[in-house]
Tab-separated table of C-alpha atoms in Angstrom:
chain	number	residue	atom	x	y	z
A	23	MET	CA	154.764	252.119	78.837
A	24	GLU	CA	153.313	248.604	79.022
A	25	PRO	CA	155.017	246.235	81.383
A	26	ALA	CA	157.017	243.597	79.710
A	27	GLN	CA	155.495	240.101	79.615
A	28	PRO	CA	157.497	237.084	80.607
A	29	ALA	CA	159.365	235.592	77.720
A	30	ASP	CA	158.032	232.070	78.336
A	31	ARG	CA	154.364	233.075	78.222
A	32	ALA	CA	152.618	233.197	74.862
A	33	PRO	CA	149.575	235.432	74.584
A	34	ALA	CA	146.320	233.584	74.132
A	35	ASP	CA	145.129	233.682	70.572
A	36	ARG	CA	141.402	234.428	70.604
A	37	THR	CA	141.099	234.916	66.881
A	38	PRO	CA	138.173	232.762	65.688
A	39	PRO	CA	138.227	230.723	62.497
A	40	ASP	CA	137.337	232.544	59.306
A	41	GLY	CA	133.649	233.418	59.052
A	42	GLN	CA	132.855	232.989	62.799
A	43	PRO	CA	132.358	235.718	65.437
A	44	PRO	CA	134.939	236.111	68.161
A	45	VAL	CA	134.346	234.093	71.296
A	46	ASP	CA	135.588	235.063	74.699
A	47	ALA	CA	136.987	231.974	76.296
A	48	PRO	CA	136.409	231.717	80.051
A	49	SER	CA	139.507	232.389	82.062
A	50	GLY	CA	140.724	230.931	85.302
A	51	ALA	CA	141.804	232.714	88.482
A	52	GLY	CA	145.295	233.454	87.144
A	53	GLY	CA	144.062	234.721	83.795
A	54	GLU	CA	144.737	231.485	81.947
A	55	PRO	CA	141.918	229.890	79.872
A	56	ALA	CA	139.637	227.739	81.996
A	57	ALA	CA	139.350	224.064	81.104
A	58	ILE	CA	136.059	223.186	79.333
A	59	ASP	CA	134.373	219.904	80.298
A	60	PRO	CA	133.431	218.128	77.042
A	61	THR	CA	130.925	215.870	78.828
A	62	PRO	CA	127.329	216.940	78.016
A	63	PRO	CA	125.014	217.513	80.950
A	64	PRO	CA	122.945	214.468	81.903
A	65	VAL	CA	119.454	214.255	80.427
A	66	VAL	CA	116.876	214.059	83.170
A	67	SER	CA	113.940	211.977	82.017
A	68	ALA	CA	110.524	213.226	82.962
A	69	LYS	CA	109.019	210.805	85.440
A	70	SER	CA	105.446	209.787	84.801
A	71	GLU	CA	103.226	211.359	87.348
A	72	ARG	CA	100.109	209.282	86.481
A	73	SER	CA	98.800	207.560	89.549
A	74	PRO	CA	97.053	204.154	89.580
A	75	LYS	CA	93.799	206.060	90.072
A	76	ASP	CA	94.356	208.030	86.851
A	77	MET	CA	95.077	204.859	84.900
A	78	ALA	CA	91.973	203.188	86.315
A	79	ILE	CA	89.843	206.146	85.240
A	80	SER	CA	91.324	206.014	81.717
A	81	LEU	CA	90.556	202.305	81.471
A	82	LEU	CA	87.023	202.886	82.676
A	83	VAL	CA	86.485	205.529	80.006
A	84	LEU	CA	87.417	202.932	77.374
A	85	LEU	CA	85.305	200.118	78.817
A	86	VAL	CA	82.055	202.032	79.310
A	87	PRO	CA	81.311	202.506	75.559
A	88	ILE	CA	82.130	198.832	74.911
A	89	ALA	CA	79.745	197.731	77.645
A	90	LEU	CA	76.997	199.968	76.271
A	91	LEU	CA	77.429	198.588	72.758
A	92	LEU	CA	77.330	195.017	74.060
A	93	ALA	CA	74.171	195.701	76.050
A	94	PHE	CA	72.517	197.255	72.986
A	95	TYR	CA	73.528	194.259	70.833
A	96	ARG	CA	72.082	191.759	73.284
A	97	GLY	CA	69.030	193.699	74.386
A	98	PHE	CA	67.806	195.226	71.134
A	99	LEU	CA	69.422	193.147	68.373
A	100	GLY	CA	69.032	189.739	70.018
A	101	GLY	CA	72.728	188.964	70.004
A	102	ASP	CA	72.325	185.915	72.257
A	103	GLN	CA	69.404	184.479	70.307
A	104	PRO	CA	69.964	181.889	67.555
A	105	THR	CA	68.971	182.775	64.021
A	106	THR	CA	65.841	180.742	63.310
A	107	VAL	CA	64.244	179.741	60.027
A	108	ASP	CA	60.820	178.592	58.954
A	109	PRO	CA	61.043	174.909	57.962
A	110	ALA	CA	57.633	174.909	56.243
A	111	PRO	CA	58.881	175.726	52.682
A	112	ALA	CA	61.477	172.932	52.718
A	113	ILE	CA	58.972	170.437	54.139
A	114	GLU	CA	56.383	171.416	51.520
A	115	GLN	CA	58.967	171.071	48.770
A	116	ALA	CA	59.835	167.555	49.946
A	117	ARG	CA	56.184	166.560	50.077
A	118	SER	CA	55.518	167.977	46.607
A	119	ALA	CA	58.418	165.933	45.206
A	120	ASN	CA	56.715	162.783	46.587
A	121	VAL	CA	60.000	160.866	46.677
A	122	PHE	CA	59.535	159.537	50.221
A	123	PRO	CA	56.997	159.981	53.035
A	124	VAL	CA	57.766	163.143	54.975
A	125	SER	CA	57.350	163.573	58.728
A	126	GLN	CA	57.817	166.647	60.840
A	127	PRO	CA	58.215	167.202	64.579
A	128	GLN	CA	55.075	168.047	66.498
A	129	GLY	CA	54.707	169.096	70.101
A	130	LEU	CA	58.247	170.329	70.689
A	131	GLY	CA	58.536	173.116	73.239
A	132	SER	CA	59.215	176.723	72.344
A	133	ASP	CA	62.773	176.279	73.635
A	134	TRP	CA	63.567	174.198	70.534
A	135	SER	CA	64.806	176.378	67.662
A	136	THR	CA	64.849	175.456	63.975
A	137	VAL	CA	68.111	176.858	62.612
A	138	SER	CA	68.259	175.262	59.136
A	139	ALA	CA	65.932	173.593	56.644
A	140	ARG	CA	66.750	172.287	53.169
A	141	TYR	CA	65.355	169.835	50.671
A	142	GLN	CA	67.807	168.693	48.004
A	143	PRO	CA	67.783	166.026	45.278
A	144	VAL	CA	71.045	164.057	45.394
A	145	GLU	CA	72.564	161.125	43.555
A	146	GLY	CA	70.429	158.086	44.257
A	147	GLY	CA	67.540	159.942	45.886
A	148	ALA	CA	66.760	163.106	47.850
A	149	ASN	CA	67.374	164.501	51.336
A	150	LEU	CA	65.356	166.683	53.675
A	151	ARG	CA	67.571	168.157	56.394
A	152	LEU	CA	66.212	170.062	59.378
A	153	GLY	CA	68.649	171.482	61.924
A	154	TYR	CA	67.661	172.235	65.520
A	155	LEU	CA	69.120	173.873	68.577
A	156	THR	CA	67.981	171.984	71.676
A	157	PRO	CA	66.868	173.528	74.977
A	158	GLU	CA	70.340	172.757	76.344
A	159	GLY	CA	71.961	174.620	73.438
A	160	GLN	CA	73.198	171.582	71.499
A	161	GLY	CA	72.861	170.977	67.769
A	162	VAL	CA	70.746	168.161	66.353
A	163	GLN	CA	70.012	167.288	62.726
A	164	LEU	CA	66.948	165.482	61.467
A	165	LEU	CA	67.577	163.811	58.107
A	166	GLN	CA	64.941	162.070	56.020
A	167	SER	CA	66.265	160.469	52.859
A	168	SER	CA	65.427	158.070	50.035
A	169	VAL	CA	69.121	157.263	49.479
A	170	PRO	CA	69.701	153.551	50.185
A	171	ALA	CA	70.709	152.987	53.798
A	172	GLU	CA	73.884	151.112	52.868
A	173	ARG	CA	75.134	154.307	51.222
A	174	LEU	CA	73.497	156.857	53.482
A	175	LEU	CA	74.676	155.589	56.876
A	176	PRO	CA	78.415	155.471	56.067
A	177	ALA	CA	78.205	158.935	54.505
A	178	GLU	CA	76.346	160.486	57.442
A	179	LEU	CA	77.679	158.514	60.424
A	180	THR	CA	81.098	157.311	59.066
A	181	ASP	CA	81.849	153.840	57.755
A	182	ARG	CA	82.675	152.659	61.301
A	183	ALA	CA	79.159	153.319	62.597
A	184	GLN	CA	77.576	150.233	64.127
A	185	PRO	CA	74.121	149.669	65.651
A	186	GLN	CA	74.150	149.720	69.452
A	187	GLY	CA	70.738	148.198	70.020
A	188	PRO	CA	67.050	149.011	69.408
A	189	THR	CA	64.853	151.495	71.246
A	190	GLU	CA	61.084	152.012	71.005
A	191	LEU	CA	59.836	155.552	70.338
A	192	ALA	CA	56.206	156.445	69.555
A	193	GLY	CA	55.444	152.926	68.354
A	194	ARG	CA	58.492	152.690	66.057
A	195	THR	CA	61.677	150.714	66.490
A	196	TRP	CA	64.783	152.865	66.136
A	197	GLN	CA	68.402	151.750	66.215
A	198	ARG	CA	70.991	153.557	68.323
A	199	TYR	CA	74.255	154.319	66.500
A	200	THR	CA	77.532	155.985	67.268
A	201	ALA	CA	78.543	158.759	64.895
A	202	ARG	CA	81.517	161.003	64.134
A	203	ASP	CA	83.131	163.219	66.764
A	204	ASN	CA	81.534	161.296	69.660
A	205	GLN	CA	78.047	162.163	68.456
A	206	GLN	CA	75.076	159.879	68.921
A	207	ALA	CA	72.424	158.920	66.416
A	208	LEU	CA	69.006	157.317	66.231
A	209	VAL	CA	68.179	155.589	62.933
A	210	LEU	CA	64.775	154.508	61.627
A	211	LEU	CA	64.917	152.108	58.667
A	212	GLU	CA	61.809	151.953	56.479
A	213	PRO	CA	61.230	150.490	52.984
A	214	ASN	CA	61.126	153.854	51.177
A	215	ARG	CA	62.896	156.088	53.672
A	216	THR	CA	65.682	156.272	56.223
A	217	VAL	CA	65.397	158.737	59.105
A	218	ILE	CA	68.451	159.825	61.101
A	219	VAL	CA	68.455	161.979	64.228
A	220	VAL	CA	72.075	162.826	65.002
A	221	GLY	CA	73.967	165.384	67.058
A	222	ASP	CA	75.997	166.120	70.146
A	223	ALA	CA	72.897	166.493	72.328
A	224	ARG	CA	72.179	164.128	75.162
A	225	ASP	CA	70.231	160.935	74.587
A	226	ASN	CA	67.023	162.304	76.126
A	227	GLU	CA	66.921	165.207	73.660
A	228	LEU	CA	67.603	162.942	70.684
A	229	ARG	CA	64.766	160.683	71.836
A	230	GLU	CA	62.439	163.653	72.308
A	231	LEU	CA	63.005	164.852	68.741
A	232	ALA	CA	62.710	161.370	67.217
A	233	GLY	CA	59.559	160.615	69.208
A	234	SER	CA	57.878	163.847	68.056
A	235	LEU	CA	57.847	162.896	64.347
A	236	ARG	CA	54.367	162.587	62.896
């Protein structure tokens, strides 16, 4: 015969909901169901174990190919060298047009680089433009033009350009001018031609280029 259960104690109902397997609930010391803590266990984040040395090695692995590519670009492709052009075709074209007398620099050192050359008919005349990179790495433009000076100078040097005084170069009298963006200019006024040497180079380099014209 089974012992009688106390009247005030209801048997635990372990019948699961329909369609689910039975689950044995944990019991306490006295046989009653144990309380279940609804709080989920804390998530322990994995701490990075990469040391500063590992990160330095990873960075070095990335930088080495970049350094090799840069060295190849500079050493074999001439990445630090300016792109030069041959001014002879533009000079010959200007001379063949016979619109104005054409001069060209002579005796400049090999550290002067010709980076542009163009002859172009324009309204009121024609222009021959030669662009140079000086030994100090500055840009200078040599312009020879048959456009009247009263139109050419404001267009090339701004309408606020004023003569700053004469200077003698290779037996010719040039005028010093200020130009746009704090540039300097040397201007030679002749009956059939105006010559402008302008750029952000220093005065000695402008004078060297102007004095080399023959």
